[in-house]
mmCIF file of C-alpha atoms and ligand atoms in Angstrom:
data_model
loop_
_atom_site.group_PDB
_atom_site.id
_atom_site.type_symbol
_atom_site.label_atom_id
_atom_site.label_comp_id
_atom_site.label_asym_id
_atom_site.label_seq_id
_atom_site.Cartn_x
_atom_site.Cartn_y
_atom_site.Cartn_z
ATOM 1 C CA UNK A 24 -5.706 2.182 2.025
ATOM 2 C CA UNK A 25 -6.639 5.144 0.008
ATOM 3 C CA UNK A 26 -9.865 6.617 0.163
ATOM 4 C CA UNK A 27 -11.058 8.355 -3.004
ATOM 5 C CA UNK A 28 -14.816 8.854 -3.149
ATOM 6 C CA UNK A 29 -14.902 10.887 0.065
ATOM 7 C CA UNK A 30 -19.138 11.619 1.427
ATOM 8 C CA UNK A 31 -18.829 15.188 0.461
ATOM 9 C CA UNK A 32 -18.598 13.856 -3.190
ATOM 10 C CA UNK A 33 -22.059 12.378 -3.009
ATOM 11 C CA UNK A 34 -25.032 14.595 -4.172
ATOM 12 C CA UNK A 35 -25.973 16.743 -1.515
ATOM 13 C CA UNK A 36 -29.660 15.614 -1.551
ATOM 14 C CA UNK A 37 -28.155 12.105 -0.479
ATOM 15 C CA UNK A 38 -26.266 13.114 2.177
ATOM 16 C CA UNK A 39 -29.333 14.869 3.502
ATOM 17 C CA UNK A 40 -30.827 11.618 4.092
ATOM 18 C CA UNK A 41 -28.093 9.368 5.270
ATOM 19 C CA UNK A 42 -27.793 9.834 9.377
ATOM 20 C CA UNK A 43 -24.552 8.955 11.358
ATOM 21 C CA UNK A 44 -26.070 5.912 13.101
ATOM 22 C CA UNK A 45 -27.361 3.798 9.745
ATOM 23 C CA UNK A 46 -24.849 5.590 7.168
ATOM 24 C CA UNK A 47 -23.063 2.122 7.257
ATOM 25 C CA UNK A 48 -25.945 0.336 5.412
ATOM 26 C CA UNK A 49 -24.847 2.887 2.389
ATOM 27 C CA UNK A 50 -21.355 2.246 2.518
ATOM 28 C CA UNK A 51 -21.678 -1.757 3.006
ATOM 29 C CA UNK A 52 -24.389 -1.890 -0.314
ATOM 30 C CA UNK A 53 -21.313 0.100 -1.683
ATOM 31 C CA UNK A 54 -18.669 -3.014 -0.749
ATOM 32 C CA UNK A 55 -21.496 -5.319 -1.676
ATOM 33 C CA UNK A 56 -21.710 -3.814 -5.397
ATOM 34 C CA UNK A 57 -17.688 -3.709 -5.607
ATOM 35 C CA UNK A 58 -17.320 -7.118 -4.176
ATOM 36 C CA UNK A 59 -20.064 -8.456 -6.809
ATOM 37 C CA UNK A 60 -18.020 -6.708 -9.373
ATOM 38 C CA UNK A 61 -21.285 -4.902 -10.471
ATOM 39 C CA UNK A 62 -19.368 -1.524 -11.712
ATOM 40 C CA UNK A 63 -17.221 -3.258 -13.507
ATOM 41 C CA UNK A 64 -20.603 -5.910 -15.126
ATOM 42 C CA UNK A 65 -21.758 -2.688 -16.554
ATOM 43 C CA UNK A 66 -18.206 -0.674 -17.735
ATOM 44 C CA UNK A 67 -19.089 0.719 -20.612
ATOM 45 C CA UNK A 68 -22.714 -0.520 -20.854
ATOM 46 C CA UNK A 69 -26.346 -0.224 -19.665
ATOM 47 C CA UNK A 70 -28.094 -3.212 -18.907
ATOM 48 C CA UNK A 71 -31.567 -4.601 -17.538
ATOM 49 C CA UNK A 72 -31.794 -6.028 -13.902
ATOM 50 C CA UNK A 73 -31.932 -8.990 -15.165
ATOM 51 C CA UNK A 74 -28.809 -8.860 -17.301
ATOM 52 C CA UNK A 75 -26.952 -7.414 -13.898
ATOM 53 C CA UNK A 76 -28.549 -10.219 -11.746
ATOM 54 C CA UNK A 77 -26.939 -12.535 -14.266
ATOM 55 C CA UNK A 78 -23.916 -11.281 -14.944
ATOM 56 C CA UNK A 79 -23.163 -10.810 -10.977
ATOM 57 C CA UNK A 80 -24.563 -13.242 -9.228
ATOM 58 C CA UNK A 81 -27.283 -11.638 -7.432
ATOM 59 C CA UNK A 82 -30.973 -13.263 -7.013
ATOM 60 C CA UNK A 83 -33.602 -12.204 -8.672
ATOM 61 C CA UNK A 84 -36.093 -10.873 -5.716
ATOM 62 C CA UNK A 85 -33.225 -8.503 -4.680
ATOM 63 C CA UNK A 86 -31.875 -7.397 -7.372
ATOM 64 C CA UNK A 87 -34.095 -4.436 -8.456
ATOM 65 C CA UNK A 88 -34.204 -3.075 -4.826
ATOM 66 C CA UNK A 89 -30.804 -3.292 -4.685
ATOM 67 C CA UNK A 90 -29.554 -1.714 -8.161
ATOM 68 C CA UNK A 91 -32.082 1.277 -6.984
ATOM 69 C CA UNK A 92 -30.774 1.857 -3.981
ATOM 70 C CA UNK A 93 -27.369 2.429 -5.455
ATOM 71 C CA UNK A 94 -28.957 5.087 -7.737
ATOM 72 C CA UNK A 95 -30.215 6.604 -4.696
ATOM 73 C CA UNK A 96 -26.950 6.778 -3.552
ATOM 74 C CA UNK A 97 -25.535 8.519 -6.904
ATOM 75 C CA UNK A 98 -23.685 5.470 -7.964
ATOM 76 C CA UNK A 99 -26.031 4.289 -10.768
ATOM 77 C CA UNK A 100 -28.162 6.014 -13.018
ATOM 78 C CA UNK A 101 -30.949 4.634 -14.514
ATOM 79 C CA UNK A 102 -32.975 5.382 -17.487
ATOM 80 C CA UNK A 103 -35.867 3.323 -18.431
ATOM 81 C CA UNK A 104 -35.123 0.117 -17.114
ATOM 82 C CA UNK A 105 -31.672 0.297 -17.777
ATOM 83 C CA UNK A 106 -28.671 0.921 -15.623
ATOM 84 C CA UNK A 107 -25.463 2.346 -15.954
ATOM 85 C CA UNK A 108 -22.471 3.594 -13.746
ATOM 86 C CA UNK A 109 -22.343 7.434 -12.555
ATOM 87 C CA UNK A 110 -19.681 9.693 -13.382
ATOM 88 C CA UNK A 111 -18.748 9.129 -9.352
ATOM 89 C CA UNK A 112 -18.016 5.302 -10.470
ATOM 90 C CA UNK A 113 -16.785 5.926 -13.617
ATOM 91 C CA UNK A 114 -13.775 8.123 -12.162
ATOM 92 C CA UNK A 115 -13.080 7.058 -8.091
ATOM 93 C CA UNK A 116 -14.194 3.107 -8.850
ATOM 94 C CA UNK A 117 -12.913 2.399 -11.841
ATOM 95 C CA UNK A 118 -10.459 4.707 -13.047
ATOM 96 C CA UNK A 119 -8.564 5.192 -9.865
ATOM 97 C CA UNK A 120 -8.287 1.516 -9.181
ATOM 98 C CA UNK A 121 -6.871 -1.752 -10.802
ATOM 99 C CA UNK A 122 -8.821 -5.051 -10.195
ATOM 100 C CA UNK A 123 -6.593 -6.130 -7.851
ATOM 101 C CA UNK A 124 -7.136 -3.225 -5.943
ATOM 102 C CA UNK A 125 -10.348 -3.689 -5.745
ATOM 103 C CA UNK A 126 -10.715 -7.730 -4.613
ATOM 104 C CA UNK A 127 -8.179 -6.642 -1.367
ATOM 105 C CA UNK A 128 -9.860 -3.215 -0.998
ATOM 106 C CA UNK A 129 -13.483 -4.660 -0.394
ATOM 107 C CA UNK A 130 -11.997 -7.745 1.259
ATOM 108 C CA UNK A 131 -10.701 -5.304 3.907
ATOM 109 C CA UNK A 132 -13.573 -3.391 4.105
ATOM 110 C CA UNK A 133 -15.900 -6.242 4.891
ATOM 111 C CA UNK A 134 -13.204 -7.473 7.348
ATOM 112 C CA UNK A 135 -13.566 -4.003 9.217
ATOM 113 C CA UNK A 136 -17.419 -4.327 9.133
ATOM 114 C CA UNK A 137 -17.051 -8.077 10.660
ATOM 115 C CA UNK A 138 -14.291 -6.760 13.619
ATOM 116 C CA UNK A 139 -16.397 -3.761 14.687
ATOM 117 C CA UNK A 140 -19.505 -6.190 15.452
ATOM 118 C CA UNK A 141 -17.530 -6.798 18.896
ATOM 119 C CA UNK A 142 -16.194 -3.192 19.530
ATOM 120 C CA UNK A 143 -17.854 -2.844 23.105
ATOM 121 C CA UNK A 144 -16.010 -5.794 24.040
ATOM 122 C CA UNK A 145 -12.859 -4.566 22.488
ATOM 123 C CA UNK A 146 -12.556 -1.512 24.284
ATOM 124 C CA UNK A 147 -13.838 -2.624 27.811
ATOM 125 C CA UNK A 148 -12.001 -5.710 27.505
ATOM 126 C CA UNK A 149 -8.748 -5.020 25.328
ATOM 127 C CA UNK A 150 -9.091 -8.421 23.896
ATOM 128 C CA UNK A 151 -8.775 -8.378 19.947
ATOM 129 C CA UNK A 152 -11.797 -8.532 18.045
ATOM 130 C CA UNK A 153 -9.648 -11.474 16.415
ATOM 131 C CA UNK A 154 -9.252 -13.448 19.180
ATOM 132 C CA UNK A 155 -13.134 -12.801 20.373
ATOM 133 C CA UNK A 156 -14.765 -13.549 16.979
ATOM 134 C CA UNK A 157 -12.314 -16.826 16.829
ATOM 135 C CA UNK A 158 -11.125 -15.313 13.764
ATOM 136 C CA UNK A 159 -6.932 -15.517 13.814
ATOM 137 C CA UNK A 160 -5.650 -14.707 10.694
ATOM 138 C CA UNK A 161 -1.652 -14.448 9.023
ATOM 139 C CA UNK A 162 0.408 -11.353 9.081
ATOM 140 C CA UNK A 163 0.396 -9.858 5.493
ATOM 141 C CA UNK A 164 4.291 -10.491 5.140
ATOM 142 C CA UNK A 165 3.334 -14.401 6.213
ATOM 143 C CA UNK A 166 0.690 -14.181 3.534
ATOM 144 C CA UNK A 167 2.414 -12.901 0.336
ATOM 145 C CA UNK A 168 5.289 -15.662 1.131
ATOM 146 C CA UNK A 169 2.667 -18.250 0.884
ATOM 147 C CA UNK A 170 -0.964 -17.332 -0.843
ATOM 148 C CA UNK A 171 0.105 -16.474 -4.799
ATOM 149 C CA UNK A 172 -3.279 -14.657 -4.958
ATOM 150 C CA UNK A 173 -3.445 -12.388 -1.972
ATOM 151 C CA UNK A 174 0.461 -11.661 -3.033
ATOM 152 C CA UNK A 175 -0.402 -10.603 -6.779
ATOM 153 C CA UNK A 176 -3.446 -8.507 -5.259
ATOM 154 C CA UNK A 177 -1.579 -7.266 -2.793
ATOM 155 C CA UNK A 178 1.146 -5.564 -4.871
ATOM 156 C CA UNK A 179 -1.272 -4.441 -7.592
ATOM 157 C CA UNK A 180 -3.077 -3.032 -4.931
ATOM 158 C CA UNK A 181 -0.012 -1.074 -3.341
ATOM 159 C CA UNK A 182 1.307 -0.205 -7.404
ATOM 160 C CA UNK A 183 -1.748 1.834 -7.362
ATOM 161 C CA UNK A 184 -1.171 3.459 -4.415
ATOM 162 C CA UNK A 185 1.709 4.304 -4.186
ATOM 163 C CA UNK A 186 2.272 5.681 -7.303
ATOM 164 C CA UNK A 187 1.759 9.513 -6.208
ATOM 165 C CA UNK A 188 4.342 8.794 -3.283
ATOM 166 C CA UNK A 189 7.006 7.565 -5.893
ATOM 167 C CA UNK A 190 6.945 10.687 -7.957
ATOM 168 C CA UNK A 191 7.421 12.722 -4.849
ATOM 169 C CA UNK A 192 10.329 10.884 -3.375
ATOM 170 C CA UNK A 193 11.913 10.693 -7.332
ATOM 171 C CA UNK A 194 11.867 14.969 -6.937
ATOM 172 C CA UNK A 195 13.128 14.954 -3.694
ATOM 173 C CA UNK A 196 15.816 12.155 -3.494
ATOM 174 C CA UNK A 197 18.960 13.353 -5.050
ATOM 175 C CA UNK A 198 20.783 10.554 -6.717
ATOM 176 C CA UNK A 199 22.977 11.981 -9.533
ATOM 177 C CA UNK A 200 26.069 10.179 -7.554
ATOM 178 C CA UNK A 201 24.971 6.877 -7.449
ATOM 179 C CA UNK A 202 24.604 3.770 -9.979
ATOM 180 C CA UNK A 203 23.009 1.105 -8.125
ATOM 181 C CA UNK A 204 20.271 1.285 -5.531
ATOM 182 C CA UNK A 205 18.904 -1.835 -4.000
ATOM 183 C CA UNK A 206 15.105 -1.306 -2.870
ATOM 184 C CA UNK A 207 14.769 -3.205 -0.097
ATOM 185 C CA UNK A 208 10.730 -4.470 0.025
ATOM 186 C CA UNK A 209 9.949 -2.720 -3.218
ATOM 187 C CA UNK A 210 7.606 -4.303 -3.844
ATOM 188 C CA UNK A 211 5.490 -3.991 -7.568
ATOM 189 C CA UNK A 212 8.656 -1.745 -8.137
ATOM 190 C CA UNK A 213 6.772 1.668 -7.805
ATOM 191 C CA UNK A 214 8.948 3.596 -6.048
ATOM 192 C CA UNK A 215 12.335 2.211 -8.172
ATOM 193 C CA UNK A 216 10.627 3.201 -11.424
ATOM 194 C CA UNK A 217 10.184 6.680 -10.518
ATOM 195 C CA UNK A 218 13.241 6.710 -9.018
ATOM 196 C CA UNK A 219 15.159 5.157 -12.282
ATOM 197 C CA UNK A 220 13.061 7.897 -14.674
ATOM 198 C CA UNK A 221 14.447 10.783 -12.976
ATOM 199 C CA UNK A 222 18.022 9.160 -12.879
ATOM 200 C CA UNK A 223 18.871 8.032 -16.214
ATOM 201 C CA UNK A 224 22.307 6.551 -15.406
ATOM 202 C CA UNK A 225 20.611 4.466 -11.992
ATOM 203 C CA UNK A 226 19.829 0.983 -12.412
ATOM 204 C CA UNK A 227 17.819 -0.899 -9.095
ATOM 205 C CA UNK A 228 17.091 -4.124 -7.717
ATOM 206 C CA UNK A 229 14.303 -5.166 -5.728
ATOM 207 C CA UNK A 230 14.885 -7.495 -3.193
ATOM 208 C CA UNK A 231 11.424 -9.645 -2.023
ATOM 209 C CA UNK A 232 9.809 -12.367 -1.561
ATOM 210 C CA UNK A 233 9.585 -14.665 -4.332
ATOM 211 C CA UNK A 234 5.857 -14.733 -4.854
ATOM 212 C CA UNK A 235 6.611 -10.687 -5.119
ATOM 213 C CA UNK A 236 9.292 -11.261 -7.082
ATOM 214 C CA UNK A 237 6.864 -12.863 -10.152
ATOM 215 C CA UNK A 238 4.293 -10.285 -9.784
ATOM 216 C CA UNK A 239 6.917 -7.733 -9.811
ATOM 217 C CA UNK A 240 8.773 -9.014 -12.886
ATOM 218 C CA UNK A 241 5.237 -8.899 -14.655
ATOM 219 C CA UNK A 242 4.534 -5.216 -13.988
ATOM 220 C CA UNK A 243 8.713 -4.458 -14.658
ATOM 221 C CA UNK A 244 7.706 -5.706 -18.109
ATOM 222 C CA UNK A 245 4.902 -3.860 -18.431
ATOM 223 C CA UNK A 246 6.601 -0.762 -17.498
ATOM 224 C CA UNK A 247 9.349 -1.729 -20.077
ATOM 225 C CA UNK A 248 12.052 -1.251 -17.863
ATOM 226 C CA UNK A 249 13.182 -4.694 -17.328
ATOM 227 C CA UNK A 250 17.166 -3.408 -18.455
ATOM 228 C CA UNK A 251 17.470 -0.980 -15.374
ATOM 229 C CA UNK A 252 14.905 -2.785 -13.033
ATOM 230 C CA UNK A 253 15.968 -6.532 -11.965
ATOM 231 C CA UNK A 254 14.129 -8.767 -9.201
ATOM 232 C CA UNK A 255 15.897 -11.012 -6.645
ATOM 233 C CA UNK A 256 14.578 -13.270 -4.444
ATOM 234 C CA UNK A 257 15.303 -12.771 -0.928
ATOM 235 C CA UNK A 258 14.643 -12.332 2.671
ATOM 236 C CA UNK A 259 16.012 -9.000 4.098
ATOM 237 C CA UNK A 260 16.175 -10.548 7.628
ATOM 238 C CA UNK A 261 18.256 -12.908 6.484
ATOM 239 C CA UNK A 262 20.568 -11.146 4.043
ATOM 240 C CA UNK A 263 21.339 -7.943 2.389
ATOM 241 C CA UNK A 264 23.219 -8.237 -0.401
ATOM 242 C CA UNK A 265 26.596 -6.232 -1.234
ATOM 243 C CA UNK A 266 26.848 -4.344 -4.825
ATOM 244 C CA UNK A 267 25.138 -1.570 -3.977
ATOM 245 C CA UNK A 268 25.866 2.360 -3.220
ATOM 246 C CA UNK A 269 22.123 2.926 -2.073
ATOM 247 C CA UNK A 270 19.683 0.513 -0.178
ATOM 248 C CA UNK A 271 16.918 1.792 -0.259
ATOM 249 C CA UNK A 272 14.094 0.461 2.878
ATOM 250 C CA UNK A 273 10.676 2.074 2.041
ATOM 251 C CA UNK A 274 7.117 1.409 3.829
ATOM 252 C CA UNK A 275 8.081 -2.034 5.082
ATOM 253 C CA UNK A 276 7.276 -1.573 8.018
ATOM 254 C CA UNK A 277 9.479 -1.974 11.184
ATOM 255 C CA UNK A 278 13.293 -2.491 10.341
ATOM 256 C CA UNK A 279 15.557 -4.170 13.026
ATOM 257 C CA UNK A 280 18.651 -2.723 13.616
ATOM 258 C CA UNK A 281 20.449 -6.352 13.105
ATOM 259 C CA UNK A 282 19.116 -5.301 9.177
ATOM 260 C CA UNK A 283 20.455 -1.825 9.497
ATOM 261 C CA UNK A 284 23.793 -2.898 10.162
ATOM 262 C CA UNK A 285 23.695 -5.935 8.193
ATOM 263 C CA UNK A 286 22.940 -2.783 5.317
ATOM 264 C CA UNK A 287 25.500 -0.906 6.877
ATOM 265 C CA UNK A 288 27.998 -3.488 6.268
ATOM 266 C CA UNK A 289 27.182 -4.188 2.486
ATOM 267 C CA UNK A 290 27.437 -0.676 1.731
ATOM 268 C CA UNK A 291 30.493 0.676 0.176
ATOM 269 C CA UNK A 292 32.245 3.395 2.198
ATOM 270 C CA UNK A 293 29.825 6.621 1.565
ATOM 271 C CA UNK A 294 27.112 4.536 0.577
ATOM 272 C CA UNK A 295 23.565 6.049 1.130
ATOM 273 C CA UNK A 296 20.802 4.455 3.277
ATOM 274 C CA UNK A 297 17.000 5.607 2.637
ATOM 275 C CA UNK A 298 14.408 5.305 5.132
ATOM 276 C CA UNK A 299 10.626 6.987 4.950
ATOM 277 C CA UNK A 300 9.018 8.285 7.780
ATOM 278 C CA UNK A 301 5.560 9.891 8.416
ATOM 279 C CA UNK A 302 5.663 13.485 9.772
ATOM 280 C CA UNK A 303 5.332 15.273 12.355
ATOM 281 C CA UNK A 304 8.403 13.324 13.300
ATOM 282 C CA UNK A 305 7.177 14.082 17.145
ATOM 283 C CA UNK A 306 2.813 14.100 17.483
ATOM 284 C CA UNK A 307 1.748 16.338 19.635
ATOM 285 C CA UNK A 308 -1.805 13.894 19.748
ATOM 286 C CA UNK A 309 -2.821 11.069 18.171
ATOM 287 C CA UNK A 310 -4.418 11.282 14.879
ATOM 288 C CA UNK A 311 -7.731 10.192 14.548
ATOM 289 C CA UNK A 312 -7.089 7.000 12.276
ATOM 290 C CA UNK A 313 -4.636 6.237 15.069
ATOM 291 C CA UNK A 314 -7.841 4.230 17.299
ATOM 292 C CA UNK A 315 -9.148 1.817 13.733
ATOM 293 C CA UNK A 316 -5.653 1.781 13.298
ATOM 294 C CA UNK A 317 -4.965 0.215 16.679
ATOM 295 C CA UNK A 318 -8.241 -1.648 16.631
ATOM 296 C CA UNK A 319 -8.063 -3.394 13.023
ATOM 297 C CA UNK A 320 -4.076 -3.861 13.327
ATOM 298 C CA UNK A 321 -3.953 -5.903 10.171
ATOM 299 C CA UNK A 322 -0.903 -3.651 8.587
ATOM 300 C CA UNK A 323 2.912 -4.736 10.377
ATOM 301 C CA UNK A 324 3.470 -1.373 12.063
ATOM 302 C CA UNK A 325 5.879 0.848 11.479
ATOM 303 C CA UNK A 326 8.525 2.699 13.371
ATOM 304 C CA UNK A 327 8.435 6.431 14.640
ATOM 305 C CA UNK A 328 10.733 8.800 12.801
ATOM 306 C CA UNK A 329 13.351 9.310 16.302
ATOM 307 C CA UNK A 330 13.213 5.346 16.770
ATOM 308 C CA UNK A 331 14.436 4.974 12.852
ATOM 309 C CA UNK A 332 17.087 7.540 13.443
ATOM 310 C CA UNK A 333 18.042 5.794 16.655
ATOM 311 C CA UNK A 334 18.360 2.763 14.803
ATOM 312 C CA UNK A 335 20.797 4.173 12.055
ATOM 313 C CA UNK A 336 22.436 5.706 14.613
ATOM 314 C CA UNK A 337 22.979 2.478 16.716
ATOM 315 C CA UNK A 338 24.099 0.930 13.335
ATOM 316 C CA UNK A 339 26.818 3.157 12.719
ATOM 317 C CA UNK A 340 25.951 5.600 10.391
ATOM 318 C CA UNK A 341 26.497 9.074 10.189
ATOM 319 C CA UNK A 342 24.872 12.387 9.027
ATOM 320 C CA UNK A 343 21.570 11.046 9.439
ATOM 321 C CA UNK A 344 18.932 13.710 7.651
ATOM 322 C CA UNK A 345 15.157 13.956 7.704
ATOM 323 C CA UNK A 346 13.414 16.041 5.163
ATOM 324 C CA UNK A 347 9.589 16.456 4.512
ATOM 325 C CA UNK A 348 8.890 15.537 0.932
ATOM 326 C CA UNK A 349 5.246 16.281 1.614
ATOM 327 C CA UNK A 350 2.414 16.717 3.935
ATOM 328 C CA UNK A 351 2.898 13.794 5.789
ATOM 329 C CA UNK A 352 5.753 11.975 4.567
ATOM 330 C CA UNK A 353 9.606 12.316 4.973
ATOM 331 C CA UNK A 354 12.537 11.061 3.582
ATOM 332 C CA UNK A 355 15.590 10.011 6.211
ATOM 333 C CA UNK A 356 18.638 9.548 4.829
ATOM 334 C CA UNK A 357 22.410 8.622 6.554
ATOM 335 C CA UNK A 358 25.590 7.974 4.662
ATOM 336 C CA UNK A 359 28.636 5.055 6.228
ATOM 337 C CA UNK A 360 31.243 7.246 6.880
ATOM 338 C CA UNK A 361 34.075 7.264 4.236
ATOM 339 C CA UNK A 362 36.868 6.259 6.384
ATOM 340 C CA UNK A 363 40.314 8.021 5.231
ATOM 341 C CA UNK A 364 42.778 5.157 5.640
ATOM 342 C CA UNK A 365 45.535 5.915 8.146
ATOM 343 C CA UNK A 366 49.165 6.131 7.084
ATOM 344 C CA UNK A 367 51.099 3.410 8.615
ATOM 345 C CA UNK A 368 54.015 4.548 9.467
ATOM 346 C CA UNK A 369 57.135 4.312 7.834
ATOM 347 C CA UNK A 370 60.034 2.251 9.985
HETATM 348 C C1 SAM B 405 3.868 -2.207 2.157
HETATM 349 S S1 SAM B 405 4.833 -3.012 0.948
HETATM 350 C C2 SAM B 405 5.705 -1.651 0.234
HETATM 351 C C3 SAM B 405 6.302 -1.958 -1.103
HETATM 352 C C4 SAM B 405 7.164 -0.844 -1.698
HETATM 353 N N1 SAM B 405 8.336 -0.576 -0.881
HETATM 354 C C5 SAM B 405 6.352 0.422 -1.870
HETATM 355 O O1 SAM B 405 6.599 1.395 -1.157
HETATM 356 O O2 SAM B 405 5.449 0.415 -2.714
HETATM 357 C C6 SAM B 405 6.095 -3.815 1.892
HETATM 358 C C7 SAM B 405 6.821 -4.890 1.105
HETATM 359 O O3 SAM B 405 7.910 -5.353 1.908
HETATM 360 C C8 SAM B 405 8.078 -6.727 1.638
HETATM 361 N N2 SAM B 405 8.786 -7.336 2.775
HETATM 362 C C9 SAM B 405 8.400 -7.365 4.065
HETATM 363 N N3 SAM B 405 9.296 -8.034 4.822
HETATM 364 C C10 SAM B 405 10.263 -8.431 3.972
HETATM 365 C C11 SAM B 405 11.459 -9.182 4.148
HETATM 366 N N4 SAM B 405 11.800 -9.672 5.351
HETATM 367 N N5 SAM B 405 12.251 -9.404 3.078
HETATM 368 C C12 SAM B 405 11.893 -8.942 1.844
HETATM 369 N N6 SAM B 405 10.763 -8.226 1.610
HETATM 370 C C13 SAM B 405 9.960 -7.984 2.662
HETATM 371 C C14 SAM B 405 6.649 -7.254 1.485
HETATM 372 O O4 SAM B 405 6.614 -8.452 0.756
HETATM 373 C C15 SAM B 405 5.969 -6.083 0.768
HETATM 374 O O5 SAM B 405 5.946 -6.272 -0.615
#
């Protein structure tokens, strides 16, 4: 998930007083004030503790305390005995996200405060903090096929997201010989209505599940493209549909090559197939994020750039390209082979 209000964004005289072993008590009275909805209580208006205690939820003996310490922090300001949000709020808390985003952002983040209670254990043990804390929970894909909330806030939340993504891939991806893309996992649609903008004479489909599929069609028709963007309902594991000269698989996470070549065999001859990857395609180390990554493991991983080009490979098509789009994200892309037919020869 993206991070937007970074610590070097708070006021300096803050940061001064925040040290490295209680700094989480800042950031959870953050997720506390987003999961009360108390930024959004007070968009556009200043109101008394009292009126914010109301309005949120929050009992009266804390609420004062509480409200000022988020002041302290630079995320309120208060004048009198009124409140209102900071300019920080205004533009990385409300601004940047939808509501959506925000019930699965602070979800997660209290999740992540819950599963590091037991991290000793974790790492000497290399038992799941899941398992430990008795706290098994649904894969994300088993969750938007069956929970229609956590499915409309989860592809809100990944509209938001991956909005800057789409624009890059709709420079980078040329398309000006192809009609019909199917986007494979699309999701809200993000990445198709970039992709359709910059290609007037493309038209996609996004194949998901259902419970996608509605939230998708809502945001399709928001975006007024419901004539070059359709929905269908679908399983990729089960079927990819033929019709199409692109399919298009991006950030689903890992791909079997059964799918690849069921793709591979719904594609016309020198049909397109379009894959992301993150970059450098071979890591010298491990990033950082790579141990919460491994710890957390909420989000289906994905595959390494030379295991999806192994995978295209295996699945039979050819000139398979990677190309960074930006800093850390690249585009692969392989073509089934246009296969000259043979003459038969004449008796
Ligand atoms: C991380 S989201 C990415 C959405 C979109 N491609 C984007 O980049 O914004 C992955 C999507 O893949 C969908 N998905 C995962 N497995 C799928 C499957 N077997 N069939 C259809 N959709 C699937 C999920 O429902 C989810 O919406």
């Amino acid at each position: 998930m993206k991070r937007e209000l970074t610590l070097n964004k708070l006021p300096a005289k803050v940061l001064a007083q925040l040290d490295l072993e209680t700094v989480f008590i800042a950031s959870r009275c953050a997720i506390a004030a987003e999961r009360l909805q108390v930024f959004r209580k007070l968009d556009g208006k200043e109101l008394s503790a009292a009126q914010i205690a109301q309005r949120a939820g929050i009992h009266r003996k804390h609420c004062e305390p509480f409200l000022n310490y988020l002041v302290f922090l630079g995320l309120l300001k208060k004048r009198g005995n009124l409140y209102r949000n900071s300019q920080l709020v205004i533009k990385h808390f409300l601004k940047a996200r939808s509501i959506d985003w925000t019930r699965l952002w602070s979800y997660e983040c209290v999740r992540d405060f819950e599963a590091l209670t037991v991290m000793e254990e974790v790492i000497s043990t290399g038992r799941g903090w899941r398992k430990i804390l008795g706290k098994e929970r649904k894969t994300d894909y088993e969750l938007v096929q069956e929970d229609r909330q956590w499915a409309r806030d989860f592809t809100y939340a990944l509209y938001d997201y991956d909005r800057p993504n789409a624009e890059i891939l709709a420079r980078n991806l040329e398309l000006s010989n192809y009609r019909k893309l199917l986007d494979v996992g699309g999701g809200s649609g993000v990445m198709s209505f970039a992709l359709v903008r910059a290609n007037p004479k493309l038209t996609t489909c996004i194949l998901e599940y259902p419970l996608v599929c509605e939230v998708a069609n809502e945001i399709i028709r928001k975006e007024r493209l419901s004539r070059r963007v359709k929905t269908l309902a679908g399983d990729m594991n089960k079927a990819i549909p033929r019709g199409f000269d692109v399919i298009m698989f991006w950030n689903i996470g890992f791909i079997t090559t059964q799918v690849m070549k069921m793709a591979y065999r719904s594609l016309p001859e020198g049909g397109m197939v379009v894959r992301n990857c993150s970059l450098p395609l071979k890591p010298k180390t491990l990033p950082p994020s790579a141990f919460l990554h491994g710890y957390l493991s909420v989000r289906p991983q994905g595959q390494s750039g030379p295991d999806i080009i192994k995978s295209l490979e295996d699945a039979s098509f050819t000139a398979v390209k990677c190309r960074q789009i930006s800093k850390n994200l690249g585009v692969i892309t392989a073509h089934k082979r246009n296969i000259r037919k043979r003459r038969v020869p004449e008796r």
